[in-house]
XYZ file of C-alpha atoms in Angstrom:
453
model
C -44.650 -202.090 83.696
C -41.532 -200.644 85.296
C -40.232 -202.123 88.582
C -38.887 -199.382 91.333
C -35.794 -200.127 93.656
C -34.379 -197.757 97.067
C -31.113 -198.748 97.979
C -30.807 -196.189 100.562
C -33.689 -194.559 102.243
C -32.149 -194.987 106.084
C -32.954 -191.776 108.794
C -34.991 -190.108 106.601
C -38.399 -189.196 106.966
C -41.873 -190.806 105.798
C -42.576 -187.520 103.837
C -38.942 -187.083 102.447
C -38.653 -190.562 102.005
C -41.847 -190.927 99.768
C -40.848 -187.823 97.843
C -37.645 -189.240 96.815
C -39.644 -191.460 95.360
C -42.335 -189.550 93.604
C -38.912 -187.764 91.813
C -36.941 -191.037 90.997
C -40.281 -192.139 89.271
C -40.885 -189.248 86.897
C -37.353 -188.151 86.588
C -36.064 -191.348 85.592
C -39.058 -192.198 83.086
C -36.300 -190.653 80.162
C -32.993 -192.844 80.840
C -35.424 -195.308 82.354
C -36.641 -196.322 78.530
C -32.676 -196.989 78.174
C -31.911 -198.856 80.805
C -29.487 -196.543 81.960
C -28.988 -196.188 86.365
C -29.337 -192.427 87.252
C -28.816 -190.750 91.570
C -31.649 -188.443 92.842
C -30.377 -186.059 95.195
C -29.227 -187.134 98.652
C -27.553 -190.020 96.676
C -30.363 -192.363 96.305
C -29.735 -195.131 93.933
C -32.343 -196.202 91.954
C -32.610 -198.890 88.593
C -35.652 -199.182 85.976
C -35.450 -202.661 84.696
C -37.904 -204.040 81.979
C -39.976 -205.988 82.908
C -40.165 -209.471 80.940
C -43.464 -209.456 78.440
C -43.580 -210.220 75.108
C -43.340 -207.258 73.170
C -47.353 -206.395 72.385
C -48.274 -206.029 69.058
C -51.759 -204.967 67.691
C -53.907 -207.668 66.592
C -54.255 -208.629 62.425
C -57.098 -207.542 60.780
C -58.654 -210.899 60.669
C -58.112 -211.316 64.555
C -61.349 -208.502 65.375
C -65.034 -209.839 66.126
C -67.678 -209.203 64.518
C -70.121 -209.557 62.459
C -68.187 -211.913 59.420
C -66.662 -215.298 59.610
C -63.268 -214.973 59.741
C -60.516 -217.195 58.184
C -58.542 -219.612 61.221
C -55.510 -220.104 59.420
C -53.160 -222.725 60.310
C -54.142 -224.950 63.369
C -51.448 -223.569 66.303
C -50.771 -220.717 64.844
C -51.996 -218.494 67.767
C -54.455 -220.398 70.053
C -54.936 -216.135 72.056
C -56.559 -215.199 68.972
C -60.395 -215.134 69.443
C -62.498 -215.641 66.158
C -66.093 -216.346 65.387
C -66.774 -219.165 63.059
C -69.513 -221.018 61.552
C -70.437 -223.471 64.111
C -70.387 -227.484 63.174
C -73.930 -228.934 62.415
C -74.666 -231.804 65.211
C -75.203 -235.236 63.372
C -77.290 -237.627 64.060
C -75.433 -240.421 65.149
C -73.657 -237.849 67.847
C -73.934 -237.936 71.279
C -73.941 -235.243 73.946
C -72.069 -234.853 77.194
C -71.686 -231.857 79.609
C -68.651 -230.247 81.288
C -69.741 -228.693 84.059
C -68.416 -224.552 84.969
C -68.927 -222.366 88.154
C -71.304 -219.992 85.812
C -71.798 -221.957 82.240
C -72.129 -225.404 80.772
C -70.513 -226.647 78.033
C -72.057 -229.227 75.723
C -69.638 -231.430 73.921
C -71.094 -233.380 70.933
C -68.607 -235.876 69.733
C -69.271 -238.954 67.506
C -69.602 -241.941 69.497
C -67.734 -244.841 66.234
C -64.113 -242.879 67.678
C -65.341 -241.082 70.872
C -63.782 -237.353 69.462
C -65.685 -234.557 70.620
C -66.550 -232.236 67.252
C -67.926 -229.111 68.750
C -69.183 -227.493 71.731
C -71.727 -225.501 72.925
C -71.748 -222.837 76.060
C -74.671 -221.753 77.425
C -75.761 -220.734 81.510
C -77.072 -222.285 84.348
C -80.784 -222.244 85.204
C -82.328 -222.060 88.483
C -81.054 -226.196 89.376
C -80.820 -228.520 87.220
C -79.485 -226.690 83.664
C -82.646 -226.633 81.023
C -81.223 -226.630 77.375
C -82.241 -228.639 74.556
C -80.063 -229.462 72.143
C -80.571 -230.290 68.244
C -79.461 -232.029 65.538
C -79.445 -230.282 61.589
C -77.068 -230.202 58.505
C -77.869 -226.488 58.526
C -75.629 -224.318 60.759
C -77.493 -221.943 60.261
C -80.300 -224.065 62.315
C -80.454 -223.383 66.093
C -78.501 -225.655 67.279
C -79.304 -225.488 71.179
C -82.381 -223.402 73.330
C -81.484 -222.790 76.823
C -83.049 -221.064 80.244
C -80.254 -219.032 81.984
C -79.946 -217.290 84.916
C -77.467 -214.648 84.738
C -76.438 -213.936 87.992
C -74.135 -210.769 88.563
C -71.857 -210.748 91.605
C -71.939 -210.030 95.619
C -75.135 -207.089 95.217
C -74.785 -205.626 91.684
C -78.160 -205.270 90.146
C -81.110 -207.897 89.628
C -80.566 -210.791 87.542
C -81.590 -211.727 84.091
C -84.033 -214.618 82.903
C -83.026 -215.549 79.642
C -84.448 -217.932 77.322
C -81.275 -218.299 74.027
C -81.245 -219.751 71.403
C -77.784 -220.513 70.088
C -77.171 -221.641 65.645
C -75.068 -219.990 63.205
C -72.697 -217.350 65.049
C -72.732 -219.139 68.812
C -70.790 -216.034 70.479
C -74.563 -213.956 69.331
C -77.656 -215.739 70.895
C -81.466 -214.593 69.813
C -81.994 -214.175 74.122
C -85.393 -213.514 75.116
C -85.502 -211.649 78.365
C -88.109 -213.067 80.295
C -89.606 -211.177 83.878
C -87.523 -211.700 86.905
C -90.035 -213.573 88.883
C -89.942 -216.973 86.211
C -88.923 -219.640 87.852
C -88.702 -222.940 85.062
C -88.682 -226.326 86.715
C -85.589 -227.954 85.809
C -86.354 -231.635 86.376
C -85.844 -233.670 82.881
C -89.046 -234.196 81.155
C -90.942 -230.237 83.046
C -89.485 -228.373 79.472
C -89.853 -229.179 75.951
C -89.606 -227.667 72.928
C -92.055 -228.174 70.119
C -94.518 -226.304 66.997
C -91.874 -226.895 65.252
C -88.857 -225.379 66.963
C -91.459 -222.601 67.902
C -92.290 -222.714 70.896
C -90.265 -223.950 74.827
C -93.268 -224.795 77.065
C -91.560 -225.015 80.984
C -93.563 -225.546 83.735
C -93.015 -223.010 86.604
C -92.587 -223.378 90.563
C -93.982 -219.647 91.096
C -96.547 -219.997 88.480
C -97.737 -223.633 89.702
C -98.207 -224.221 85.971
C -96.962 -223.938 82.523
C -95.373 -220.960 80.376
C -94.438 -220.582 76.798
C -91.932 -218.445 75.036
C -92.289 -217.873 71.320
C -88.849 -218.605 69.948
C -89.805 -217.067 66.419
C -91.279 -213.726 68.114
C -88.855 -213.709 71.033
C -91.794 -213.190 74.312
C -93.365 -214.689 76.400
C -96.671 -215.379 75.019
C -98.485 -217.807 77.233
C -98.682 -218.623 81.080
C -101.695 -220.805 83.032
C -101.371 -221.456 86.422
C -102.608 -225.256 87.048
C -102.643 -226.121 91.013
C -101.673 -229.654 91.723
C -100.664 -230.918 88.139
C -97.291 -231.045 86.398
C -94.381 -230.585 86.285
C -94.459 -232.865 83.167
C -94.700 -231.180 79.553
C -95.113 -233.892 76.913
C -95.718 -232.340 73.896
C -98.261 -233.799 70.901
C -98.458 -231.349 68.175
C -99.364 -228.319 69.386
C -100.850 -230.411 72.539
C -99.284 -230.674 75.463
C -99.932 -233.266 78.462
C -98.882 -233.628 82.003
C -100.585 -235.424 85.486
C -102.711 -234.797 88.291
C -101.061 -236.575 91.263
C -103.334 -235.158 93.980
C -106.741 -235.491 91.484
C -105.245 -239.000 89.888
C -106.212 -236.822 85.975
C -104.811 -236.915 83.166
C -104.730 -233.421 81.252
C -104.205 -231.618 78.019
C -103.200 -228.573 76.975
C -103.134 -226.728 73.825
C -101.032 -223.657 72.670
C -103.196 -221.470 70.012
C -101.372 -219.449 66.969
C -100.703 -216.958 69.374
C -98.887 -218.819 71.767
C -101.034 -218.987 74.763
C -101.708 -222.011 76.343
C -104.969 -223.364 77.839
C -106.081 -225.956 79.808
C -108.717 -227.991 76.773
C -109.439 -231.749 78.589
C -109.009 -233.576 81.758
C -109.534 -237.764 82.446
C -109.328 -239.349 85.614
C -108.014 -242.108 84.696
C -104.960 -242.855 87.279
C -105.243 -245.711 89.761
C -105.965 -244.655 92.704
C -102.714 -245.294 94.887
C -100.740 -243.399 91.665
C -97.797 -241.088 92.995
C -96.111 -239.107 90.379
C -92.368 -238.471 90.124
C -89.382 -236.253 89.927
C -88.953 -236.890 85.926
C -90.656 -238.298 82.988
C -89.501 -238.516 79.348
C -91.292 -239.811 76.365
C -91.225 -242.283 73.820
C -91.718 -239.903 70.792
C -92.103 -242.480 67.792
C -95.744 -243.693 69.631
C -96.639 -239.592 71.207
C -96.154 -241.257 74.499
C -95.332 -239.947 78.455
C -92.847 -242.592 79.967
C -92.686 -242.582 84.322
C -91.253 -244.538 87.154
C -93.097 -242.975 89.999
C -90.852 -243.704 93.352
C -92.666 -246.492 94.426
C -90.752 -248.278 91.472
C -94.407 -248.508 89.491
C -93.619 -247.944 85.340
C -96.124 -246.475 83.673
C -96.773 -245.138 79.792
C -99.479 -243.438 78.457
C -100.240 -243.377 75.146
C -101.242 -239.649 73.586
C -101.482 -240.592 69.994
C -105.264 -239.971 69.919
C -105.395 -237.684 72.686
C -106.416 -237.964 76.742
C -107.167 -241.647 76.768
C -110.375 -242.543 78.109
C -109.843 -245.943 80.010
C -107.608 -246.997 83.393
C -104.757 -246.772 83.452
C -102.091 -248.888 85.483
C -98.699 -249.769 86.062
C -96.901 -251.754 83.032
C -94.914 -253.606 86.583
C -92.604 -252.501 88.944
C -88.891 -252.404 89.091
C -88.072 -252.797 92.603
C -85.100 -254.646 93.403
C -83.933 -255.965 96.544
C -79.825 -255.717 95.606
C -79.979 -251.916 94.741
C -82.388 -248.992 94.644
C -82.977 -248.038 91.271
C -81.889 -244.004 90.037
C -82.189 -242.856 86.926
C -84.198 -244.106 84.063
C -84.886 -243.594 79.891
C -87.424 -245.143 77.386
C -86.763 -245.929 73.871
C -87.816 -243.870 71.087
C -90.366 -246.810 69.585
C -91.824 -247.467 73.130
C -90.822 -250.839 73.700
C -87.685 -251.024 75.821
C -86.377 -248.962 78.949
C -83.427 -249.097 81.527
C -82.870 -248.834 84.815
C -79.673 -247.498 86.884
C -79.304 -249.359 89.820
C -76.800 -248.124 93.058
C -74.935 -251.192 95.437
C -77.306 -249.845 97.962
C -80.990 -249.989 99.360
C -80.420 -246.444 100.378
C -82.505 -243.698 97.637
C -79.951 -242.257 95.508
C -81.155 -238.547 96.190
C -79.024 -239.229 99.183
C -76.254 -238.190 101.064
C -75.000 -242.047 101.408
C -76.822 -243.397 98.708
C -73.967 -244.860 97.205
C -72.537 -245.217 93.577
C -74.125 -246.729 90.215
C -72.838 -250.308 89.508
C -75.389 -252.031 87.154
C -78.170 -250.856 84.378
C -81.108 -253.308 83.497
C -83.092 -253.343 80.775
C -86.711 -254.271 79.978
C -89.401 -255.068 78.546
C -92.322 -252.566 78.029
C -94.751 -255.355 78.088
C -95.004 -256.690 81.354
C -91.803 -255.055 82.505
C -89.851 -257.782 82.133
C -86.237 -258.045 82.632
C -83.831 -258.833 79.474
C -80.546 -257.463 80.822
C -78.393 -257.121 83.827
C -75.465 -254.797 83.005
C -72.906 -254.395 85.847
C -69.658 -252.870 85.628
C -68.225 -256.147 84.674
C -69.889 -256.576 81.856
C -69.165 -253.350 80.486
C -65.612 -253.035 81.425
C -65.947 -249.963 83.629
C -64.860 -248.507 87.101
C -67.829 -246.048 87.273
C -71.076 -245.363 85.757
C -71.902 -242.069 85.840
C -74.820 -242.056 82.982
C -77.400 -244.004 80.699
C -78.870 -242.934 77.069
C -80.658 -244.199 74.084
C -79.150 -242.648 71.192
C -81.300 -240.680 68.856
C -83.026 -243.795 66.657
C -82.626 -246.241 70.036
C -80.551 -248.632 68.389
C -77.517 -248.420 70.626
C -77.642 -247.564 74.346
C -74.817 -246.246 75.418
C -73.190 -245.782 78.813
C -71.242 -243.010 79.868
C -68.509 -243.893 82.892
C -64.234 -243.924 83.430
C -62.523 -246.834 82.271
C -58.349 -247.379 83.738
C -55.737 -245.722 80.890
C -53.612 -247.698 78.991
C -50.159 -247.130 77.243
C -49.168 -243.099 78.151
C -52.729 -242.963 79.986
C -51.392 -246.020 82.367
C -52.868 -244.562 85.508
C -56.104 -242.194 84.839
C -59.579 -242.983 84.810
C -60.820 -241.684 81.543
C -64.277 -240.936 80.620
C -65.110 -243.539 78.602
C -68.141 -244.503 76.458
C -69.686 -248.396 75.877
C -72.262 -249.268 73.344
C -74.425 -251.670 74.062
C -76.592 -253.441 71.394
C -80.239 -252.980 73.296
C -81.542 -255.922 72.690
C -78.777 -259.043 73.358
C -77.629 -256.712 76.017
C -73.470 -257.754 73.972
C -71.078 -254.644 73.782
C -70.590 -253.465 70.558
C -68.442 -250.466 71.026
C -65.918 -248.921 73.612
C -63.809 -246.483 73.377
C -62.648 -243.073 75.075
C -64.536 -239.403 74.977
C -61.484 -236.860 73.551
C -61.481 -233.384 72.753
C -63.539 -232.360 75.872
C -62.255 -229.933 78.234
C -64.104 -230.726 81.455
C -60.960 -230.888 83.428
C -60.505 -233.040 86.233
C -63.980 -233.948 85.883
C -63.799 -234.678 82.865
C -67.469 -235.236 81.404
C -70.882 -236.361 82.050
C -74.789 -236.312 81.671
C -74.861 -237.959 78.363
C -77.586 -237.594 76.726
C -78.757 -238.001 72.713
C -79.465 -234.924 70.587
C -82.900 -233.950 69.348
C -84.840 -233.394 66.333
C -86.886 -230.575 66.410
C -90.395 -231.721 66.817
C -93.389 -230.638 64.582
């Protein structure tokens, strides 16, 4: 862009000055390209200068985005070139953390052995919490992630798009299923699942008050069923989805048929009279059991391996403690152990003054017997962000912050600590590097999933 400066416009009318400026801009174009100064009428001196920007050149043939992979070339050769490339498959022993952005979330898959982020997948936000399932595989063409996304325009520029997107192969071209605008997928953990060998995404829906099914193979919303007083959990076993009905104290069975339609196929009134539900639930895959800790701290494990239970289900124990309020939790895949996070106050963590996470307790499912008490000092952390078992349950990982050393002294580094679930001993401590999390670093630790049959 050319710059125009005037040194004398005093005494002229606004119209005359404006006309002279326009004359100067147009008549000086030839001389401006050579950088020469020139005069216009009435002695107004003008100067054009070249802008201080790099020379613009056409991109090379391998830099354009397209259907084919392009060579990346040497590292650092030109960081501004956009490329498409085959994704890196996520290893079974890796872990996933998140980097939050204004309109999207980056899922950073890293190896906890060295803390280095190996691949990153970007998805859009859902309505509340993100609804995303990240999968492990050894084939880059297989789905890496399935996400329910809401793409909202700025201001009043039309309606939002509600999609379920499957990211695989080229992450820039996800397979999208456009959903009706009245879809409102519930987003708490455990309220949505991908089953049927990766074919169906099922989520409890707050607008419907029941589950909706998206057939990812056919790219359609294939089934929905209103079931008042039940949900929002979606525990999958084969073609079945199990959930709870709090008011009627029932467990419920739903079946997805070959057309992707869902229907109620059974109920069993086996919950105790004082049963209350919870905001999130988990699933012990190896024993096909739903796991739930309600707001009173009662711990439930629902065995769906043979269908609906027929005998009354009672809590395995209670995890309330006087020295802190319990928060998020998780169960090991074999269902033998679970963890609970605790704050440093008795106020519920959902409160604005809910305190900080300061310890993780491990429990045997048998009697909810506490086996380990892991505080910040033992973990070697300044803060705790999130906790998760790895995929096979052999390690419990804690993501938090730790003080940097050497060149990083004075900084709080995102750090993941590995714990032996059997002994509670620290087996690894590494900083998470290679992310682009900015000042917030990374958060929301989880293990990748296998696509359930």
